[in-house]
Tab-separated table of C-alpha atoms in Angstrom:
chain	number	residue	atom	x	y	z
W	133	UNK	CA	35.985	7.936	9.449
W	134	UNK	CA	34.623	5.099	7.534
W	135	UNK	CA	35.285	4.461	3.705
W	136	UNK	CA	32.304	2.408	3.069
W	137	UNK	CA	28.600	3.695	4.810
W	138	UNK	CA	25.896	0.788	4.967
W	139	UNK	CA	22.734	2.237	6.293
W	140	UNK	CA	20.065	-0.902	5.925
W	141	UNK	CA	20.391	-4.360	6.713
W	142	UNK	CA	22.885	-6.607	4.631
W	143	UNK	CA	24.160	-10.041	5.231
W	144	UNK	CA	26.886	-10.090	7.569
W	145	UNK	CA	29.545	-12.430	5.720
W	146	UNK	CA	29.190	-9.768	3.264
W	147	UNK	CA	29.406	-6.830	5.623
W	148	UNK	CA	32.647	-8.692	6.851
W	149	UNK	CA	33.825	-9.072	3.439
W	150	UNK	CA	33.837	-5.467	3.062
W	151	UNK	CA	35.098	-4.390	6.329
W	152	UNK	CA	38.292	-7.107	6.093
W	153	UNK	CA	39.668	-4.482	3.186
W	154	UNK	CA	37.881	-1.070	4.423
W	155	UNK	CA	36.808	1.183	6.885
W	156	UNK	CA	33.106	-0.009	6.806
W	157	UNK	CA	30.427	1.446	9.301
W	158	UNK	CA	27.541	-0.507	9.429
W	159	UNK	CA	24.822	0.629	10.900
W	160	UNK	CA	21.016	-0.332	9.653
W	161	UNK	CA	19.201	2.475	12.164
W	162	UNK	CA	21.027	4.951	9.767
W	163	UNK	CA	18.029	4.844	7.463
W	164	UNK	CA	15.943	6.471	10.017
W	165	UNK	CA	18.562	9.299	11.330
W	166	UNK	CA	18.955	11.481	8.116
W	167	UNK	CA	21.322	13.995	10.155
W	168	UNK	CA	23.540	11.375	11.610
W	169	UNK	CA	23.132	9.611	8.029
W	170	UNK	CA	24.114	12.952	6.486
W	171	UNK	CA	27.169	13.374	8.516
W	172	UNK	CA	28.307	9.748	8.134
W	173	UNK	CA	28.906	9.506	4.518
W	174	UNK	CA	30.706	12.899	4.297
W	175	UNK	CA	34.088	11.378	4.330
W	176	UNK	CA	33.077	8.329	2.608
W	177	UNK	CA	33.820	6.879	-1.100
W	178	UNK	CA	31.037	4.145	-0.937
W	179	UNK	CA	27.270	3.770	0.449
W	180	UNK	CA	25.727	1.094	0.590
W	181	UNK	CA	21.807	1.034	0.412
W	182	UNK	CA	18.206	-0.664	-0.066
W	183	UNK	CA	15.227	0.876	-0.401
W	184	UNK	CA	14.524	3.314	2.021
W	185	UNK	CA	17.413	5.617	1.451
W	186	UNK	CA	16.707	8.782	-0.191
W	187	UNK	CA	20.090	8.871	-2.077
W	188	UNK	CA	19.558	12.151	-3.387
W	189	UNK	CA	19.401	16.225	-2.302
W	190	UNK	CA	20.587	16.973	1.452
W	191	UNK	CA	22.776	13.539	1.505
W	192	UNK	CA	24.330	13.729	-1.797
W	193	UNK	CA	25.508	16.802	-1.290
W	194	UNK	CA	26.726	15.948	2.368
W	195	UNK	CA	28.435	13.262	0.260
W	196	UNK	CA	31.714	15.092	-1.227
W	197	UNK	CA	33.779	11.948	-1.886
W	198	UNK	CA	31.276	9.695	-3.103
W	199	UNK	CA	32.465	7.300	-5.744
W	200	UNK	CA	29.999	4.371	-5.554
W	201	UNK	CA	26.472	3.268	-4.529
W	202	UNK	CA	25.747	-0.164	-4.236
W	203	UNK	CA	22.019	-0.924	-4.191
W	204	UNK	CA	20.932	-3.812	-2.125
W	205	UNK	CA	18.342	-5.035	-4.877
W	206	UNK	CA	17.555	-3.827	-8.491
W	207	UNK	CA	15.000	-0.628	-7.672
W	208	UNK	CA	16.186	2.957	-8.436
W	209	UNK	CA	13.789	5.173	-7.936
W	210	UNK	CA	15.452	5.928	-4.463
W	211	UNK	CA	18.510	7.151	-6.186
W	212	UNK	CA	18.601	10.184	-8.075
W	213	UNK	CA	20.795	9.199	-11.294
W	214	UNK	CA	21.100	12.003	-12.855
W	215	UNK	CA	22.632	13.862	-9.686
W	216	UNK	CA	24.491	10.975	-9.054
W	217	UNK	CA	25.853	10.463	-12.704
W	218	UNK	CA	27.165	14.684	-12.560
W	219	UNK	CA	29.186	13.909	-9.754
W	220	UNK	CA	30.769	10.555	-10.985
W	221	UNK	CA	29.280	8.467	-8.578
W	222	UNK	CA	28.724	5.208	-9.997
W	223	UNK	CA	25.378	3.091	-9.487
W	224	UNK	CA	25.627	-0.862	-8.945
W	225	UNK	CA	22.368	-2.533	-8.442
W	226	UNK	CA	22.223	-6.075	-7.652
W	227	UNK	CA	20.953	-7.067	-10.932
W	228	UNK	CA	19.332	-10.844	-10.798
W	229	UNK	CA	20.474	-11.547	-7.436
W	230	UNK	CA	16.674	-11.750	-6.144
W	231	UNK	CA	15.031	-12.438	-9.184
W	232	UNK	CA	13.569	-16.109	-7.837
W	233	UNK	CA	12.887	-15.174	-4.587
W	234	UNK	CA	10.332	-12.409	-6.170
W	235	UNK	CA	8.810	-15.363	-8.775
W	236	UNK	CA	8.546	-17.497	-5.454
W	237	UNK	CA	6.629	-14.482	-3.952
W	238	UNK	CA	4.666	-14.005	-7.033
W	239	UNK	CA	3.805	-17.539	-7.733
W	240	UNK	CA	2.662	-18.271	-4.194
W	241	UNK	CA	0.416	-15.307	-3.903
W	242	UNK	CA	-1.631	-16.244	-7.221
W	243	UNK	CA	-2.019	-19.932	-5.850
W	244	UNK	CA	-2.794	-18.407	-1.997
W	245	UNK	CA	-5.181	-15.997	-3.331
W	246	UNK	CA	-7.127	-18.343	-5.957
W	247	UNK	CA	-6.964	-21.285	-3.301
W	248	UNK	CA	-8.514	-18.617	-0.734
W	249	UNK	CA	-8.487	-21.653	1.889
W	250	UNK	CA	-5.713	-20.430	3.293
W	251	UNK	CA	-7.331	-17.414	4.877
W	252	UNK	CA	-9.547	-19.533	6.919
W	253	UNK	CA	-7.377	-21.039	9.540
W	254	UNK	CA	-9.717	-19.062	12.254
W	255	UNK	CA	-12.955	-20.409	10.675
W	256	UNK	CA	-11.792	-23.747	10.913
W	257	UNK	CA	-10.842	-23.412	14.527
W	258	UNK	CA	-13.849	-22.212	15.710
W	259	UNK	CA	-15.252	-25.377	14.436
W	260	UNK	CA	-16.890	-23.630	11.900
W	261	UNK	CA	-15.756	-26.492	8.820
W	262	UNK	CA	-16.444	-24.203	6.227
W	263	UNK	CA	-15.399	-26.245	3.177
W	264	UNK	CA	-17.603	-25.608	0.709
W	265	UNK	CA	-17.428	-21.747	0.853
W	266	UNK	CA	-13.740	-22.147	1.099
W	267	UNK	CA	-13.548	-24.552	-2.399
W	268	UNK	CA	-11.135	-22.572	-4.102
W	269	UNK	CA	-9.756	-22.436	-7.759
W	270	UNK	CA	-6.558	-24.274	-9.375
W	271	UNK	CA	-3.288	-22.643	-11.373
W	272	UNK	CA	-3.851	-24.848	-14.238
W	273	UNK	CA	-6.021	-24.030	-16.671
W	274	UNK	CA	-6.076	-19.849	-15.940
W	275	UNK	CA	-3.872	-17.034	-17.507
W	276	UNK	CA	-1.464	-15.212	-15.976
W	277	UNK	CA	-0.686	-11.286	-17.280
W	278	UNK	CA	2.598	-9.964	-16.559
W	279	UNK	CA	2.851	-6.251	-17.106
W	280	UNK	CA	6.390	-5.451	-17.881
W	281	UNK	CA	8.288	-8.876	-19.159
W	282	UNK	CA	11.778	-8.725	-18.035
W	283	UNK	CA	13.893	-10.670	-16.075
W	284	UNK	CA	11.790	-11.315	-12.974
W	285	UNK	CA	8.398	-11.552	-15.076
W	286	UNK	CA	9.871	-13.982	-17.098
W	287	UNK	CA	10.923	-15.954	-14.398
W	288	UNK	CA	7.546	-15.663	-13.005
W	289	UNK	CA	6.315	-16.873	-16.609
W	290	UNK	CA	8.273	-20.042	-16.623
W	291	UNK	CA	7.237	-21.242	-13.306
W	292	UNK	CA	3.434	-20.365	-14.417
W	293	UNK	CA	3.567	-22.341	-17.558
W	294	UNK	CA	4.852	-25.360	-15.873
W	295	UNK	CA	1.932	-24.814	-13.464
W	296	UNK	CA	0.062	-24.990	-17.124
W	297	UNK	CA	-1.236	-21.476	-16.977
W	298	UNK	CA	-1.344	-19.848	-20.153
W	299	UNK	CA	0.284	-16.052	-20.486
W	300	UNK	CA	0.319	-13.311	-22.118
W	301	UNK	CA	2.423	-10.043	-21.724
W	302	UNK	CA	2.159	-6.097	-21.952
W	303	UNK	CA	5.824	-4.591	-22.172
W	304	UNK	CA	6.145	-2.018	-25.137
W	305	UNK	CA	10.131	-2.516	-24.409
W	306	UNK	CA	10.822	-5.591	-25.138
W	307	UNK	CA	12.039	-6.550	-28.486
W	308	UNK	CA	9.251	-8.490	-30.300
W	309	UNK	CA	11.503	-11.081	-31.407
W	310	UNK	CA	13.184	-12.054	-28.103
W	311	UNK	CA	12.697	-15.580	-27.191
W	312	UNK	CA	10.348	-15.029	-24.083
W	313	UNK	CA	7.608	-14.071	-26.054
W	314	UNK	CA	7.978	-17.882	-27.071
W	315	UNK	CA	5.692	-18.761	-24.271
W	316	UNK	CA	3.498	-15.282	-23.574
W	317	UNK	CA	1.354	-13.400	-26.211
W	318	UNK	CA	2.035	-9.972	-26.999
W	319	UNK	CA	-0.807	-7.589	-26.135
W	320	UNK	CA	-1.923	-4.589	-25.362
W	321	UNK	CA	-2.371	-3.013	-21.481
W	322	UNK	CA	-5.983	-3.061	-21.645
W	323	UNK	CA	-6.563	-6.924	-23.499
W	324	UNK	CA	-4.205	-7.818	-20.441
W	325	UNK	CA	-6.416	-6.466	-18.013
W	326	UNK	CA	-9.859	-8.087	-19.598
W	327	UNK	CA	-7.786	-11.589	-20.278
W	328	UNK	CA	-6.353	-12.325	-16.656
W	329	UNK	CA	-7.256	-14.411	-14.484
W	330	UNK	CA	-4.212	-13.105	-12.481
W	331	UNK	CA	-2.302	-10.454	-13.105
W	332	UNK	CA	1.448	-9.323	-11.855
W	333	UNK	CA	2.956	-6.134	-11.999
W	334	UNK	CA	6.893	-6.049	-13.279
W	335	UNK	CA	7.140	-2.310	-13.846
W	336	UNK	CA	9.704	0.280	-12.472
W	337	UNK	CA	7.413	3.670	-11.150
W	338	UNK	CA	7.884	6.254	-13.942
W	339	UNK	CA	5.733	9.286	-14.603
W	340	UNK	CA	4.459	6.659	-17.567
W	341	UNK	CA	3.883	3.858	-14.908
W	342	UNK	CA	2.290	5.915	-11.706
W	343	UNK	CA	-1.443	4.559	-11.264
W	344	UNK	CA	-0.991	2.812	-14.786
W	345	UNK	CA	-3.160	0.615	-12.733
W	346	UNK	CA	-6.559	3.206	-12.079
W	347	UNK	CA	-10.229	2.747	-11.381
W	348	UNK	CA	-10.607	2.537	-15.472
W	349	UNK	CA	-8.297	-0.839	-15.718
W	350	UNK	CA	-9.067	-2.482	-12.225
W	351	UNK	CA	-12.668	-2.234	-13.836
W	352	UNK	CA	-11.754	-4.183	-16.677
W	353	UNK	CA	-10.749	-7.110	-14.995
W	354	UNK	CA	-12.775	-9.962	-14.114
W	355	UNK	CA	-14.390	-10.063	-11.525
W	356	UNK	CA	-12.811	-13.192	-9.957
W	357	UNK	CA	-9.313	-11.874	-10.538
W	358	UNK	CA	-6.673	-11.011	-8.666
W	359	UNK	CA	-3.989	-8.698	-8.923
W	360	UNK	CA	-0.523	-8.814	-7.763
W	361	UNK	CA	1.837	-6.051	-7.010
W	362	UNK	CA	5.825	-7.091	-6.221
W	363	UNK	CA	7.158	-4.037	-8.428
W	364	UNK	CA	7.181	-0.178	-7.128
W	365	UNK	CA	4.441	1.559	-5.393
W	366	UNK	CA	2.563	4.053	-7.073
W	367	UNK	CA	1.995	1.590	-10.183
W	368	UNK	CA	-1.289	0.835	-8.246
W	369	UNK	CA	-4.470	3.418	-7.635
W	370	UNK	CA	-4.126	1.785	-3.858
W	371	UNK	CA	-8.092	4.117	-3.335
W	372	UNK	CA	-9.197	2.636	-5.968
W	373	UNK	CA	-7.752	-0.847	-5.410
W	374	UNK	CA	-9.492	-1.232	-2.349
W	375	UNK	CA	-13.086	-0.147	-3.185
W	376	UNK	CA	-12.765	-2.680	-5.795
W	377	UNK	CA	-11.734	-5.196	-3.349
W	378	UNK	CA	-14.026	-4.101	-1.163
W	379	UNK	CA	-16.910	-3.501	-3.552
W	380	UNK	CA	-16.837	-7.750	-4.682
W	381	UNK	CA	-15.316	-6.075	-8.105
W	382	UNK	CA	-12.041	-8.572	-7.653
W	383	UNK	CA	-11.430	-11.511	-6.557
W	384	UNK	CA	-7.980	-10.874	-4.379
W	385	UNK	CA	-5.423	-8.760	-4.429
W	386	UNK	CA	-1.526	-8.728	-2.992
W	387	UNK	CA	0.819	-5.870	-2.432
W	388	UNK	CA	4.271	-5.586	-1.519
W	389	UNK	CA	4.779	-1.721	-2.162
W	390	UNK	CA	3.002	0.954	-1.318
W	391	UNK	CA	3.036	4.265	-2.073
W	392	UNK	CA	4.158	5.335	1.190
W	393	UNK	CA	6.857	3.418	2.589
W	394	UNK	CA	6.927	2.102	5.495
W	395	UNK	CA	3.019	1.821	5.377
W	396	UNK	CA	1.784	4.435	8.687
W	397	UNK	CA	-1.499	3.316	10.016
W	398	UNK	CA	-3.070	6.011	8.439
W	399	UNK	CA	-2.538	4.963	4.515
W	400	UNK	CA	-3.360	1.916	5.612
W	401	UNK	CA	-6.464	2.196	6.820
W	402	UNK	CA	-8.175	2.382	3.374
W	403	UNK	CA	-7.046	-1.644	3.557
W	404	UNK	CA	-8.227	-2.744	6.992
W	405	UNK	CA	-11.409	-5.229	6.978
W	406	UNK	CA	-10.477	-6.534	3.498
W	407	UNK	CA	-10.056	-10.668	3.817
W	408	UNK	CA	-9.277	-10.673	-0.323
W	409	UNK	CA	-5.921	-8.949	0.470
W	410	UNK	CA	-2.734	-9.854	1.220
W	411	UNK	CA	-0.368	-7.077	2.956
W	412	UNK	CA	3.484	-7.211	2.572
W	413	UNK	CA	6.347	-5.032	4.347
W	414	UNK	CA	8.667	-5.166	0.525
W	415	UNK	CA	9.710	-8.668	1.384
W	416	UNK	CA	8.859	-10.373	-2.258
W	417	UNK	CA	12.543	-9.778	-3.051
W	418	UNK	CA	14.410	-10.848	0.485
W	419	UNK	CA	14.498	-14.150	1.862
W	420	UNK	CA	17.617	-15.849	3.592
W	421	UNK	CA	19.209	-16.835	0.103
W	422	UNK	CA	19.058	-13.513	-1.529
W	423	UNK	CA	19.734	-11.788	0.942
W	424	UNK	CA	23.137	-13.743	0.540
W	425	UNK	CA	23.629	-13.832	-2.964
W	426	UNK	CA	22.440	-9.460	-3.250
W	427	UNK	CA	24.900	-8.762	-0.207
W	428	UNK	CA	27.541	-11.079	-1.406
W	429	UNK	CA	27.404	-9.454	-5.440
W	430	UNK	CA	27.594	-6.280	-4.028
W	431	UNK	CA	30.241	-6.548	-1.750
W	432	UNK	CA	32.299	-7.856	-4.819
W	433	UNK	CA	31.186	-4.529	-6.633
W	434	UNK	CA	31.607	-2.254	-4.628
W	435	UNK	CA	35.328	-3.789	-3.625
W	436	UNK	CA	36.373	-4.004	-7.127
W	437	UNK	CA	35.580	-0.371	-7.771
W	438	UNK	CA	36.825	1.341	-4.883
W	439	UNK	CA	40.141	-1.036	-5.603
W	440	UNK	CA	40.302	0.764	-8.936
W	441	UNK	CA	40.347	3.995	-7.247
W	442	UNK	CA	43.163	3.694	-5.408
């Protein structure tokens, strides 16, 4: 009977880490066998988790000696914290751990999607040489809006103005005198919709957040913009996202999240036959090196509290 559960994929020094001072099943097919899930974490006083993991209901309750839930990124909206704060299970995400790989994703979205050459490898094979339909637009010179201006976003923000894009923000939370809004203007939801050339979503999915992103705003943007979504699914009116796309109302669009998750063939067929958009499995967050550094942080957190329990 294993101490520690780990039921998605995690970097293996890590996972050795872990299993070197516990009892540590790790098993990634675990997300998709709730029963065999359900019975594995009964005896266990960790769980260890990403995304996909519905840590809440049936499995916290199969869960009698939980103490501690690591979170293989910074997300939450799989975990239900108020069930899990009742019980005195304790919540560690991996706060900052993937923060550049997401500005990486972000940044080379805006460029691929306002380059647009990029989605013409085919064209150019066929011998088609289509160069002056493909002439695409530069960084410099546009404005980027970041809805929500936290950590990641203002990441994102640096890398943008060194690109020389101009910026400007929406996040109602954030102090007006903190020192990022050194290099973004403060405005409102809807002046960041009409002012954006590109525009990236930073927001957690909230019942003040779900389709903050509608028909109404997507038709406030210009219509050479694009839109970029690296945050939570549900944010985004995904219908209505696509007949704009699709209706020559924007100029791009990418998504990493989706409402449903994983993406069946059937919510994704609104998408299909769209060349503006980019389609993402939730990868802005994971490459090699965060992987490392999310595993590796929570390892260390989820040791040092289960050491304290002893």
């Amino acid at each position: 009977m294993a101490d520690i559960v780990i039921c998605e994929f995690m970097d293996e020094a890590a996972v050795a880490r872990l299993t070197a001072r516990f009892d540590t099943l790790y098993d990634p097919k675990l997300v998709d066998e709730p029963e065999r899930l359900a019975e594995a974490v009964r005896p266990a006083r960790a769980l260890v988790v990403r995304n996909r993991t519905q840590v809440r209901g049936a499995l916290l309750e199969s869960a009698g000696k939980l103490k501690v839930v690591g979170r293989l990124g910074v997300g939450l909206d799989n975990i239900d914290m108020d069930a899990c704060s009742v019980r005195g299970i304790a919540v560690h995400p991996a706060t900052g751990a993937n923060n550049l790989a997401v500005a990486e994703y972000v940044i080379a979205n805006a460029m691929l999607l306002l380059r647009r050459a990029y989605m013409s490898s085919d064209a150019v094979a066929a011998g088609e040489w289509p160069r002056q339909r493909m002439m695409g637009r530069e960084l410099a010179g546009k404005t980027l809006g970041l809805i929500g201006f936290g950590a990641i976003a203002q990441e994102v923000a640096w890398r943008a103005h060194d690109y020389g894009m101009s910026l400007v923000a929406y996040d109602p939370h954030l102090d007006t005198g903190h020192p990022a809004w050194q290099i973004a203007r403060n405005v409102s939801l809807d002046g960041l919709m009409e002012l954006s050339d590109v525009i990236s979503l930073h927001v957690p999915l909230t019942d003040a957040t779900r389709y903050m992103i509608d028909a109404r705003r997507l038709g406030l943007m210009k219509r050479d913009a694009v839109l970029i979504n690296a945050a939570r699914g549900g944010v985004v009116d995904e219908a209505a996202l696509a007949d704009a796309l699709r209706d020559g109302k924007l100029g791009g669009a990418a998504l990493d999240v989706f409402e449903t998750e994983p993406l069946t063939a059937e919510d994704g067929a609104k998408f299909m036959g769209l060349p503006n958009l980019v389609l993402t499995p939730h990868i802005a967050g994971v490459t090699d090196e965060s992987n490392v550094r999310v595993s590796d942080m929570i390892a260390g957190l989820v040791i040092a509290h289960l050491e304290t329990q002893r």
